[in-house]
PDB file of C-alpha atoms and ligand atoms in Angstrom:
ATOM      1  CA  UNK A   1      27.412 -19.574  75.625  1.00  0.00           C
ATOM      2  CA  UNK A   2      28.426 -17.084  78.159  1.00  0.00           C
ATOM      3  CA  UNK A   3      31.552 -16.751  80.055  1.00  0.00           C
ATOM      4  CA  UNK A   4      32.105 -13.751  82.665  1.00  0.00           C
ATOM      5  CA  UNK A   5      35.770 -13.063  83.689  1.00  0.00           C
ATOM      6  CA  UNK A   6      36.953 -10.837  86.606  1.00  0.00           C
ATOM      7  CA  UNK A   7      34.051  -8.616  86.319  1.00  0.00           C
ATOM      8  CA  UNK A   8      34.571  -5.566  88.551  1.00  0.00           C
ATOM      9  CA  UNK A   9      31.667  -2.883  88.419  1.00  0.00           C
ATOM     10  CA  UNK A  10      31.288   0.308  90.921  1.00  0.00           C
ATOM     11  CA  UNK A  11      28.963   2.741  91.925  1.00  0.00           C
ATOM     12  CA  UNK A  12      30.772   6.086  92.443  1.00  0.00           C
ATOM     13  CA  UNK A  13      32.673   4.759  95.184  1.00  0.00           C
ATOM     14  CA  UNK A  14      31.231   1.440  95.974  1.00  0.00           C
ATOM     15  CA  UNK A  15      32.466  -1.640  94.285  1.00  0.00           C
ATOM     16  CA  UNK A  16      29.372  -3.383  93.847  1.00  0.00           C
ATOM     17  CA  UNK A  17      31.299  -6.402  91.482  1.00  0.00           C
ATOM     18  CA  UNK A  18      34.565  -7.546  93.095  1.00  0.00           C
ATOM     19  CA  UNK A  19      36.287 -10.040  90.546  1.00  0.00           C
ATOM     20  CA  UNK A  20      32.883 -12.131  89.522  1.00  0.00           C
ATOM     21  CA  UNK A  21      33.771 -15.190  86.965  1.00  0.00           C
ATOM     22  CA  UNK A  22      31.075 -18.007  86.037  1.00  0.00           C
ATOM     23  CA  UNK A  23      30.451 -19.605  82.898  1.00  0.00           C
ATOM     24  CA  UNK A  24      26.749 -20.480  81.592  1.00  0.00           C
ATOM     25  CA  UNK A  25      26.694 -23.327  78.937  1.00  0.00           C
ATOM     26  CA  UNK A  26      24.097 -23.562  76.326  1.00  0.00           C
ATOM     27  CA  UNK A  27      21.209 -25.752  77.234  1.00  0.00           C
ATOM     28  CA  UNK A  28      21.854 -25.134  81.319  1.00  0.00           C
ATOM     29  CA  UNK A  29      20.524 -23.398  84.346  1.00  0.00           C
ATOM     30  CA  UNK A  30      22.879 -21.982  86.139  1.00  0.00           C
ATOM     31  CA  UNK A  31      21.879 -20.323  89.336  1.00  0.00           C
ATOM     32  CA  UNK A  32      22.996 -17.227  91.086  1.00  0.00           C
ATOM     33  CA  UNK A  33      21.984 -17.236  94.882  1.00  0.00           C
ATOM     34  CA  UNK A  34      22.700 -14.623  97.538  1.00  0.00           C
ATOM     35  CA  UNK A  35      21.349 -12.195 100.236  1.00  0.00           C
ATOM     36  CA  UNK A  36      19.937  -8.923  99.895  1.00  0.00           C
ATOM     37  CA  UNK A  37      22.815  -6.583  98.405  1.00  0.00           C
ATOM     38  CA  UNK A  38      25.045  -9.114  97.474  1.00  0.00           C
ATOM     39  CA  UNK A  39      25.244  -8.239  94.237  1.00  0.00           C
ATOM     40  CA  UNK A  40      23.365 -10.213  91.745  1.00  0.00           C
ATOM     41  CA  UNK A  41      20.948  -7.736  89.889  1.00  0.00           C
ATOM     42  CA  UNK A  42      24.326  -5.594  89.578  1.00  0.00           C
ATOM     43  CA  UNK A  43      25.699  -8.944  87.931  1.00  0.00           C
ATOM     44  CA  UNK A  44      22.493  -8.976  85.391  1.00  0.00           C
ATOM     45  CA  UNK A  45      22.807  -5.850  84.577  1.00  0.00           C
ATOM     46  CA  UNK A  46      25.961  -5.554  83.535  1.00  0.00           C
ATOM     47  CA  UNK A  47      25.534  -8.800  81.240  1.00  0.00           C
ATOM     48  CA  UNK A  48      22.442  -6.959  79.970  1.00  0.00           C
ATOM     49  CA  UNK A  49      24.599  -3.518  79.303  1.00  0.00           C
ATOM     50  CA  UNK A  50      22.606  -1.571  81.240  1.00  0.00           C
ATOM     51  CA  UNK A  51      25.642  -1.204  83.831  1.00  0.00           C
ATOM     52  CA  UNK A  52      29.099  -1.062  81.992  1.00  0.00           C
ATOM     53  CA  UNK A  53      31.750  -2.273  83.865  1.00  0.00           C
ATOM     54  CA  UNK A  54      34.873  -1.093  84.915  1.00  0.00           C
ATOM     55  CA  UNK A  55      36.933  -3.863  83.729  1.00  0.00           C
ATOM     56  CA  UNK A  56      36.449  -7.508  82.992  1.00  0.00           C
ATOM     57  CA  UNK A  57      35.606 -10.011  79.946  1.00  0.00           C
ATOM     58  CA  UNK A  58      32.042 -10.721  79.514  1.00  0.00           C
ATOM     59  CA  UNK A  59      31.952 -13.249  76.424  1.00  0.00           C
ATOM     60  CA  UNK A  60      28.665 -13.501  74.909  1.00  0.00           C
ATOM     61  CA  UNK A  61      28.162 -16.027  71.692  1.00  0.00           C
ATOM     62  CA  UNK A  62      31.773 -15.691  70.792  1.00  0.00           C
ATOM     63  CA  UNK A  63      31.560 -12.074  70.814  1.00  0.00           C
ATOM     64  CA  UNK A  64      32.826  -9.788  73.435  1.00  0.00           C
ATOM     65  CA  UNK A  65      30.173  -7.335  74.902  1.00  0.00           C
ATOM     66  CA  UNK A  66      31.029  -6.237  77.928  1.00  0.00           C
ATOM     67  CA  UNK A  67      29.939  -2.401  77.649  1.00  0.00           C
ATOM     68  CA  UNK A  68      28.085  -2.980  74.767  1.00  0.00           C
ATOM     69  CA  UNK A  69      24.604  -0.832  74.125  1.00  0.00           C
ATOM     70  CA  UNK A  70      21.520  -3.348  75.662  1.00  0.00           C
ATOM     71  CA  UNK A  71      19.481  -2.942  72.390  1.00  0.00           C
ATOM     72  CA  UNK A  72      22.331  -4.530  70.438  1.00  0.00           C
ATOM     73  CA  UNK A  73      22.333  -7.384  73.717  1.00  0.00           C
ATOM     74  CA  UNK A  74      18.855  -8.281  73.189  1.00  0.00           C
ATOM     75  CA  UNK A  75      19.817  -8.447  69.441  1.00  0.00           C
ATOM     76  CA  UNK A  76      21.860 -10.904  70.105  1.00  0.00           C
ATOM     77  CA  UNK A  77      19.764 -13.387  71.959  1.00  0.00           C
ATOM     78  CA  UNK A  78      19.807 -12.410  75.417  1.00  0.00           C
ATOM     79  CA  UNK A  79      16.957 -11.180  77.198  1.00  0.00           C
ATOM     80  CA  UNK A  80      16.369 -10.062  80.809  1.00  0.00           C
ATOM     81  CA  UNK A  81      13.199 -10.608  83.134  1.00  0.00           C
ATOM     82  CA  UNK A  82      13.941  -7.694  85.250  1.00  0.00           C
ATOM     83  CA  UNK A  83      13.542  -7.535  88.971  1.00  0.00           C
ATOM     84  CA  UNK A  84       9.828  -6.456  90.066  1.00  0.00           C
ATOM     85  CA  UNK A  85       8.512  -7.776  87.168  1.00  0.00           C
ATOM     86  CA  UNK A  86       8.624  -3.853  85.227  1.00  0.00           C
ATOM     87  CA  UNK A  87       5.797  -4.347  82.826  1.00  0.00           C
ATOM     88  CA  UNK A  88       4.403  -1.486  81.262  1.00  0.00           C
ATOM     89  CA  UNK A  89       1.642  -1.155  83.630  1.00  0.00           C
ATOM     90  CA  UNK A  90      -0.726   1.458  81.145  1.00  0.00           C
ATOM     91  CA  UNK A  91      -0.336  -0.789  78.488  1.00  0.00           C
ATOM     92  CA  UNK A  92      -2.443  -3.358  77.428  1.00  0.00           C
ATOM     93  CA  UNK A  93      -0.798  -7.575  77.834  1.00  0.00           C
ATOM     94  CA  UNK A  94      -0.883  -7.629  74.462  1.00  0.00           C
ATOM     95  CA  UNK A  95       0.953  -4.374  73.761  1.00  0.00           C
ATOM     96  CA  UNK A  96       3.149  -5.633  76.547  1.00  0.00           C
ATOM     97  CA  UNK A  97       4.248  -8.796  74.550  1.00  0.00           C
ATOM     98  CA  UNK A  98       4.267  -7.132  71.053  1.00  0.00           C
ATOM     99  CA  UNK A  99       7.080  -4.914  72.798  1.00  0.00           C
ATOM    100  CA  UNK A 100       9.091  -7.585  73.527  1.00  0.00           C
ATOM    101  CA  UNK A 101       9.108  -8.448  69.673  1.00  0.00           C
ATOM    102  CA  UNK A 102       9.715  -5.021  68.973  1.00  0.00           C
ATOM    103  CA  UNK A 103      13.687  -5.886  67.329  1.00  0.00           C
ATOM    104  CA  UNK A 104      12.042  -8.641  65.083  1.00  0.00           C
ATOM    105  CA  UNK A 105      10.997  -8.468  61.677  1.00  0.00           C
ATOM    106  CA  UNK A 106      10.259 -11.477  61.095  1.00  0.00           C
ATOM    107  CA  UNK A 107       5.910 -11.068  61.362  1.00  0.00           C
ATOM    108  CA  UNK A 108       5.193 -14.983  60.807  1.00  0.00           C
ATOM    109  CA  UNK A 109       7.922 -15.866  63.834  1.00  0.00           C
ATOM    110  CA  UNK A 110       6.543 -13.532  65.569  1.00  0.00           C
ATOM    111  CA  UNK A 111       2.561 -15.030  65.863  1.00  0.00           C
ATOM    112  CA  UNK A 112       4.258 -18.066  66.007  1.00  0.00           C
ATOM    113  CA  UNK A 113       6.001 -17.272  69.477  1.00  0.00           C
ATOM    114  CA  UNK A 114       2.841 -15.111  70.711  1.00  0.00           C
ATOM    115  CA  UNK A 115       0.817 -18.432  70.340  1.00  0.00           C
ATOM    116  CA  UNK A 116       3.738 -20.413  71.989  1.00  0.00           C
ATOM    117  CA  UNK A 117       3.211 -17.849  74.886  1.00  0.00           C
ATOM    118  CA  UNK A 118      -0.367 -18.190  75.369  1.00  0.00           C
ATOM    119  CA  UNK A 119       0.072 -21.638  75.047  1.00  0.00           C
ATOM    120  CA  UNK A 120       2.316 -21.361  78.205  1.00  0.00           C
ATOM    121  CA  UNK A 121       0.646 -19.100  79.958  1.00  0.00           C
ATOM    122  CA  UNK A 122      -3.100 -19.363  79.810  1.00  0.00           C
ATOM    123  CA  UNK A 123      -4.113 -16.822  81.772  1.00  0.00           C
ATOM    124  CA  UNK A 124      -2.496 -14.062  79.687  1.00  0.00           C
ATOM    125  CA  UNK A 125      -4.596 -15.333  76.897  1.00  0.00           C
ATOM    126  CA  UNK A 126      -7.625 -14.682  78.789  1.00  0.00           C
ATOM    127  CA  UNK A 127      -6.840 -11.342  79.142  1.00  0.00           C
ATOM    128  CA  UNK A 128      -4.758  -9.738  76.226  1.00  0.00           C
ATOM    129  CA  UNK A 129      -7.019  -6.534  76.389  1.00  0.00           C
ATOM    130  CA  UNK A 130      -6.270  -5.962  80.543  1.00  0.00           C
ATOM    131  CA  UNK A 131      -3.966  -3.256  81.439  1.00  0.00           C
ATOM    132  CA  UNK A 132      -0.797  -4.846  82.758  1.00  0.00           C
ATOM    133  CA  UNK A 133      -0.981  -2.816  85.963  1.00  0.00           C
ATOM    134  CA  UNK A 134      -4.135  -4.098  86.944  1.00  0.00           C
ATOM    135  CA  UNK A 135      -2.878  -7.995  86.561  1.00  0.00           C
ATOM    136  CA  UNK A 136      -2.558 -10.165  90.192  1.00  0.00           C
ATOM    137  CA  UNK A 137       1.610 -10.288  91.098  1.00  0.00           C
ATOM    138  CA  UNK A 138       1.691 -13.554  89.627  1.00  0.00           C
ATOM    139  CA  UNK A 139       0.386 -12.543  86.059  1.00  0.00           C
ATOM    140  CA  UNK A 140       3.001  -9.724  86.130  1.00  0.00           C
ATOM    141  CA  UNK A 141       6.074 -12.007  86.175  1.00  0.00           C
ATOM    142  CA  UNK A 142       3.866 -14.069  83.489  1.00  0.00           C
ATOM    143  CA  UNK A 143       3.358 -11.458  81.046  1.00  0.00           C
ATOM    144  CA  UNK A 144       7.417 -10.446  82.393  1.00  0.00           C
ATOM    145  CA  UNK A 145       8.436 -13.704  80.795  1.00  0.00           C
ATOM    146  CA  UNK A 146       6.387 -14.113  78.175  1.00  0.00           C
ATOM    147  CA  UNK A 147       7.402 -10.649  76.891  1.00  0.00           C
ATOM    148  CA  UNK A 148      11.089 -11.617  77.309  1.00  0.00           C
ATOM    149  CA  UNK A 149      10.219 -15.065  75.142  1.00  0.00           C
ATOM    150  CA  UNK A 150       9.042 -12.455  72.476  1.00  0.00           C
ATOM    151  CA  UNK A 151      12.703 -11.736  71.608  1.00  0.00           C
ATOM    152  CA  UNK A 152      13.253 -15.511  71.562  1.00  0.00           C
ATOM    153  CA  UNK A 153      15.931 -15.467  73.702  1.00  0.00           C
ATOM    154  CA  UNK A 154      18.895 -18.007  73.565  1.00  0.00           C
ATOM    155  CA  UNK A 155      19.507 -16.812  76.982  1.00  0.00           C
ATOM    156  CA  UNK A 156      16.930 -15.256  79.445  1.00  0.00           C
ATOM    157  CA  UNK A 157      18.261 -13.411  82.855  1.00  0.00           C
ATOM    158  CA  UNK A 158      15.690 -13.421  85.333  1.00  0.00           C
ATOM    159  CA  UNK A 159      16.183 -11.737  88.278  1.00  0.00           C
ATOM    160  CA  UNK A 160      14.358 -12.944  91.688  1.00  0.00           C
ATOM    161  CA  UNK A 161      11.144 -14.304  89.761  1.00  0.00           C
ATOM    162  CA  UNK A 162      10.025 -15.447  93.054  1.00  0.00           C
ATOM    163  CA  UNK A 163      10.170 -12.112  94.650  1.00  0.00           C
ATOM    164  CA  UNK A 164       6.654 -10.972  95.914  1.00  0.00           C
ATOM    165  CA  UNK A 165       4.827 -14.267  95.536  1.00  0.00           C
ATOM    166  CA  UNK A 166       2.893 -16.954  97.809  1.00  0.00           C
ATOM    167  CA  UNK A 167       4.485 -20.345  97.845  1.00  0.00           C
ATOM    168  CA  UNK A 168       2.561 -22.337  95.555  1.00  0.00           C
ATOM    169  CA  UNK A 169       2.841 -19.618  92.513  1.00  0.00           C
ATOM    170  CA  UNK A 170       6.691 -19.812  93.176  1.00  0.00           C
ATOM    171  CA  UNK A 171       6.358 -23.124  92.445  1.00  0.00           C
ATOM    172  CA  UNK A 172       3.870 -22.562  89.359  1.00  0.00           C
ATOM    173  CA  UNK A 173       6.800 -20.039  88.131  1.00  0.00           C
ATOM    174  CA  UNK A 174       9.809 -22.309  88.679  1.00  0.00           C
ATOM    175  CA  UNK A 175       7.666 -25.208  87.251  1.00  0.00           C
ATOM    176  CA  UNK A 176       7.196 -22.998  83.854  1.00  0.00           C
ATOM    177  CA  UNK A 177      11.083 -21.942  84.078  1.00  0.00           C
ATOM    178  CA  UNK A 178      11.797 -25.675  83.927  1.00  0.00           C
ATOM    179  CA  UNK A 179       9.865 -26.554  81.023  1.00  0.00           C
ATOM    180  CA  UNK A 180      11.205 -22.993  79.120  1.00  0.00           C
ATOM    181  CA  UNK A 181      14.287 -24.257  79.786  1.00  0.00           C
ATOM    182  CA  UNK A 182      13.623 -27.960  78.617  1.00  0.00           C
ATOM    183  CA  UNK A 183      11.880 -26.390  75.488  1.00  0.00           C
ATOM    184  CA  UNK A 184      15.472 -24.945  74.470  1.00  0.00           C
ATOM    185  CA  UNK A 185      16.397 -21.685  76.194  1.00  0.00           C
ATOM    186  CA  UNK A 186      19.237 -21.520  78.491  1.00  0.00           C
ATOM    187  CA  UNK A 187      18.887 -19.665  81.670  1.00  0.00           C
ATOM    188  CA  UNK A 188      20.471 -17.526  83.726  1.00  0.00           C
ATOM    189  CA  UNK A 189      18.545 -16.944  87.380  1.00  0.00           C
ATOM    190  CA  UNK A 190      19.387 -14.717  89.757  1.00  0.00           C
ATOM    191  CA  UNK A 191      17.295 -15.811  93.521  1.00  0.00           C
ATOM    192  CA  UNK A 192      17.394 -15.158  97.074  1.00  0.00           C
ATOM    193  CA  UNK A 193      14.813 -18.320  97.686  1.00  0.00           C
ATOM    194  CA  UNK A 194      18.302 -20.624  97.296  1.00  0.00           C
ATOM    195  CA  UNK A 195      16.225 -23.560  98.077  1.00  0.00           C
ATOM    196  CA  UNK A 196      13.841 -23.148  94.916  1.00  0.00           C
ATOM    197  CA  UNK A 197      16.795 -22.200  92.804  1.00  0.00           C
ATOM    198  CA  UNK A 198      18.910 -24.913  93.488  1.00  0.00           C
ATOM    199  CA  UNK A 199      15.950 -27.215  92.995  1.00  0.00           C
ATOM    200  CA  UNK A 200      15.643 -26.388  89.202  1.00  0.00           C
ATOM    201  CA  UNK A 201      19.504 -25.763  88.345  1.00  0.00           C
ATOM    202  CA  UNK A 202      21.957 -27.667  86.924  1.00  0.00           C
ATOM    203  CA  UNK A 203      24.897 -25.324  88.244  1.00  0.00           C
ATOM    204  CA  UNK A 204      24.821 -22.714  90.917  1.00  0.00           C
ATOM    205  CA  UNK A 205      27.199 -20.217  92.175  1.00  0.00           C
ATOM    206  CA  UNK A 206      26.562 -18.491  95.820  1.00  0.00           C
ATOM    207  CA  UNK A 207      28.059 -14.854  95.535  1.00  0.00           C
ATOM    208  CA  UNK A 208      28.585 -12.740  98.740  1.00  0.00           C
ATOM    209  CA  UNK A 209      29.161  -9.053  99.071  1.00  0.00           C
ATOM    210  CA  UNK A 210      30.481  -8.606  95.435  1.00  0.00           C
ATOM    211  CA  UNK A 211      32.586 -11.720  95.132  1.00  0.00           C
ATOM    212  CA  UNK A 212      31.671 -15.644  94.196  1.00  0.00           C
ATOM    213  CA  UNK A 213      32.159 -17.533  97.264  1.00  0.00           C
ATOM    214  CA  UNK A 214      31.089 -21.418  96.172  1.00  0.00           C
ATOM    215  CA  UNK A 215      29.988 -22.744  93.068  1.00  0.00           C
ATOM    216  CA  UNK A 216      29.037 -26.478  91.761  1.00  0.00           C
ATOM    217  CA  UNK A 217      26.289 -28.545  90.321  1.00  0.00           C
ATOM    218  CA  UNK A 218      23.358 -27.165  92.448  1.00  0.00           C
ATOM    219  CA  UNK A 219      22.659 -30.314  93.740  1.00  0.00           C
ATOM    220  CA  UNK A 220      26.159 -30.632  95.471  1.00  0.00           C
ATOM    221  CA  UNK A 221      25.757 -26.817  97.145  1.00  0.00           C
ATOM    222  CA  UNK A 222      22.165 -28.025  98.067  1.00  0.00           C
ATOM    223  CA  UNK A 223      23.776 -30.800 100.394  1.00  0.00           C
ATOM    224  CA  UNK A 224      26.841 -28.508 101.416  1.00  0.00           C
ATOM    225  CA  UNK A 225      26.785 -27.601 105.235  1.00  0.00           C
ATOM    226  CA  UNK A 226      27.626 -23.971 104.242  1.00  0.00           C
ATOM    227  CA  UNK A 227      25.075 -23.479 102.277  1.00  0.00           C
ATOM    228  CA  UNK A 228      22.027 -24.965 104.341  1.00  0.00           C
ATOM    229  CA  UNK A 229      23.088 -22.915 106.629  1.00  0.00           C
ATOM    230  CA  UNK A 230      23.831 -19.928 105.537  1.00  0.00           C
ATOM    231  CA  UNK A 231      20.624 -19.984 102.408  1.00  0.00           C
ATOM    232  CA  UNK A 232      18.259 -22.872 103.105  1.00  0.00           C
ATOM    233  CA  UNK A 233      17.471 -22.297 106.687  1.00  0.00           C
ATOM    234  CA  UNK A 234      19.767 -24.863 108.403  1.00  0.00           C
TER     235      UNK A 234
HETATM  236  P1  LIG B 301      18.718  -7.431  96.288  1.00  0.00           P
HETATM  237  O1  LIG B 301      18.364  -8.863  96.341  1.00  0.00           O
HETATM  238  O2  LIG B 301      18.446  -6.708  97.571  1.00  0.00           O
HETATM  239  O3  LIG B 301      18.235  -6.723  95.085  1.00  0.00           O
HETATM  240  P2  LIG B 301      21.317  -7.737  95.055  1.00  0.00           P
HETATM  241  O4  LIG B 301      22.133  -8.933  95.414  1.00  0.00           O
HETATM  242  O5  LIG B 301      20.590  -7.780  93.782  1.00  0.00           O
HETATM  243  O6  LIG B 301      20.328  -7.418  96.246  1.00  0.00           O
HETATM  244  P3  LIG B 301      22.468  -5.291  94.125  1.00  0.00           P
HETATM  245  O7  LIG B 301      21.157  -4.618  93.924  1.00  0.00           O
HETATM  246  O8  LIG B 301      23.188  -5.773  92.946  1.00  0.00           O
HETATM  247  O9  LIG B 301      22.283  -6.518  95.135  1.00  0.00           O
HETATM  248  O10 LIG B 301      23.400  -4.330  94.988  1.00  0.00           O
HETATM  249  C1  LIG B 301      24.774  -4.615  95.256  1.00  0.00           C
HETATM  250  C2  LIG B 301      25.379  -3.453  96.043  1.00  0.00           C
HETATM  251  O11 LIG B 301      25.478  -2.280  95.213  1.00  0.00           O
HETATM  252  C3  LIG B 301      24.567  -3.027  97.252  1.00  0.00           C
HETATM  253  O12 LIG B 301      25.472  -2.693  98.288  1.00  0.00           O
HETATM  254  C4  LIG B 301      23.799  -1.804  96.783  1.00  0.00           C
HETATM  255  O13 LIG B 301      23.538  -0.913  97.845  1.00  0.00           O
HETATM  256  C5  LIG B 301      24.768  -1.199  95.785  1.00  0.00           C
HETATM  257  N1  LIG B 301      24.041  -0.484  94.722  1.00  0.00           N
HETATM  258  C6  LIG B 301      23.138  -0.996  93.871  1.00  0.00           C
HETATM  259  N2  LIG B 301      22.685  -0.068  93.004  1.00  0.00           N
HETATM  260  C7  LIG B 301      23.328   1.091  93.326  1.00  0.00           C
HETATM  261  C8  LIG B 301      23.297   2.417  92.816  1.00  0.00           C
HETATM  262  N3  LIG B 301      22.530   2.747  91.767  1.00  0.00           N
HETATM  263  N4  LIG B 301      24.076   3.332  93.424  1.00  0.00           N
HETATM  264  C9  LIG B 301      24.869   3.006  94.467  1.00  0.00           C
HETATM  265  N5  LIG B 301      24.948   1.786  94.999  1.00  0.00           N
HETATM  266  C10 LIG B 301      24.192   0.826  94.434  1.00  0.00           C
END
C-alpha cells in the first residue's frame, strides 16, 4: 500500500531524513518507534505532503506522491492524526468531525461513518455540541481520530497518540487503534512509548537520528536485547 524509498528531507541545513525506506502493507500496523528528535513526525509529514522532500520515492496506492499537495493525499485515502491531537479547539465536536468529511460528497457515506464514530467513541456522542478545546486530553485524541475516520482513510498516520496521557487511557487508545485496524484500515503509528507500540503492531521499524536502524515483526524487536534496552526500559 505504501512503500518509502531513500527518503532524504532537510531543514535549511539540517537533514532531518537520512535515507528512510519501509514498506506498509494493506491490512498491517506497522510501527515507527524512536526518541525525541529522531525523526518520525518529519517522516509523517512528508508522507502526508506537508514536508516535500528533497529526494526519494514515496509510493502511495500505485501512484507516486512524494511532493504531492496534502489535500490531494487525503484524497487519496490517507489521513493523518497529527501530533498534539490539533483539533479545532473553538469549534464545536461535531463541526470538528464534519471537517474531516469536508473532501466527501458522498452525504449518505458520510452519516454512515459519523454513526460508525460515535459508535466507537461514546463519549464524543455525549457531547457533539462541546467546544473541542474544552474536551479532557483523552477526548482530544478521540475526536483527533474520529475526525481522521471521517475521510475514511485506507491508511491513517498517527503520530504519538499516547503523548500526554495517563496509563490506562493509553491503553483505552491503543485498544480502539486495534479494533480500527481489525475493522479494515491499515495503520501507520509513529510512538515514543515502544513498549505499547510494539504490543499492537504487526511490523516495526526503530529509526535513530534520521536513519532506520532495526526493523522486523514487532514481536521479534520486542524480544531483541537492543531494543529493551535502548526503548523498553531494560
Ligand atoms: P519528537 O518525538 O520530539 O516529536 P521526532 O522523532 O518526531 O521527535 P522530528 O520532530 O521529526 O522528531 O525532528 C527531527 C529533527 O528535525 C530534530 O532534530 C528537529 O530539531 C529537527 N526539526 C524538526 N522540525 C524542524 C523545523 N521546522 N526546522 C528545523 N529543524 C526541525
Amino acid at each position: 500500500m505504501l512503500t518509502v524509498k531513500d527518503l532524504h528531507v532537510y531543514y535549511g541545513a539540517i537533514h532531518a531524513l537520512k535515507g528512510i525506506s519501509l514498506e506498509v502493507r494493506q491490512g498491517e500496523i506497522v510501527t515507527l518507534i524512536g526518541a525525541n528528535g529522531a525523526g518520525k513526525t518529519t517522516t509523517l509529514h512528508t508522507l502526508s505532503g506537508l514536508i516535500k522532500p528533497k529526494s526519494g520515492v514515496i509510493r502511495f496506492q500505485d501512484q507516486d506522491i512524494a511532493g504531492m499537495a496534502a489535500q490531494k493525499i487525503v484524497a487519496m485515502g490517507m489521513s493523518q492524526v497529527p501530533e498534539g491531537r490539533r483539533i479545532f479547539a473553538n469549534m464545536s465536536v461535531l463541526e470538528n468531525l464534519e471537517l474531516g468529511a469536508f473532501l466527501r460528497k458522498d452525504k449518505d457515506g458520510i452519516k454512515e461513518d459519523m454513526e460508525k464514530v460515535f459508535t466507537r467513541f461514546p463519549r464524543l456522542k455525549e457531547r457533539t455540541s462541546q467546544l473541542a478545546g474544552t474536551l479532557s486530553g483523552g477526548e482530544q485524541q478521540m475526536l483527533a481520530m474520529g475526525r481522521a475516520l471521517m475521510s475514511r482513510p485506507k491508511l491513517m498516520l498517527l503520530d504519538e497518540p499516547s503523548m500526554g496521557l495517563a496509563p490506562l487511557l493509553v491503553q483505552e487508545i491503543f485498544a480502539i487503534i486495534k479494533e480500527i485496524n481489525e475493522a479494515g484500515t491499515t495503520i501507520l503509528l509513529v510512538e515514543q512509548n515502544a513498549h505499547m507500540a510494539l504490543s499492537i503492531a504487526h511490523k516495526a521499524y526503530v529509526l535513530e537520528t534520521g536513519k532506520i536502524v532495526l526493523s522486523g515483526p514487532a514481536k521479534e524487536l520486542a524480544e531483541s536485547e537492543e531494543v529493551k534496552k535502548a526503548y523498553l526500559g531494560g
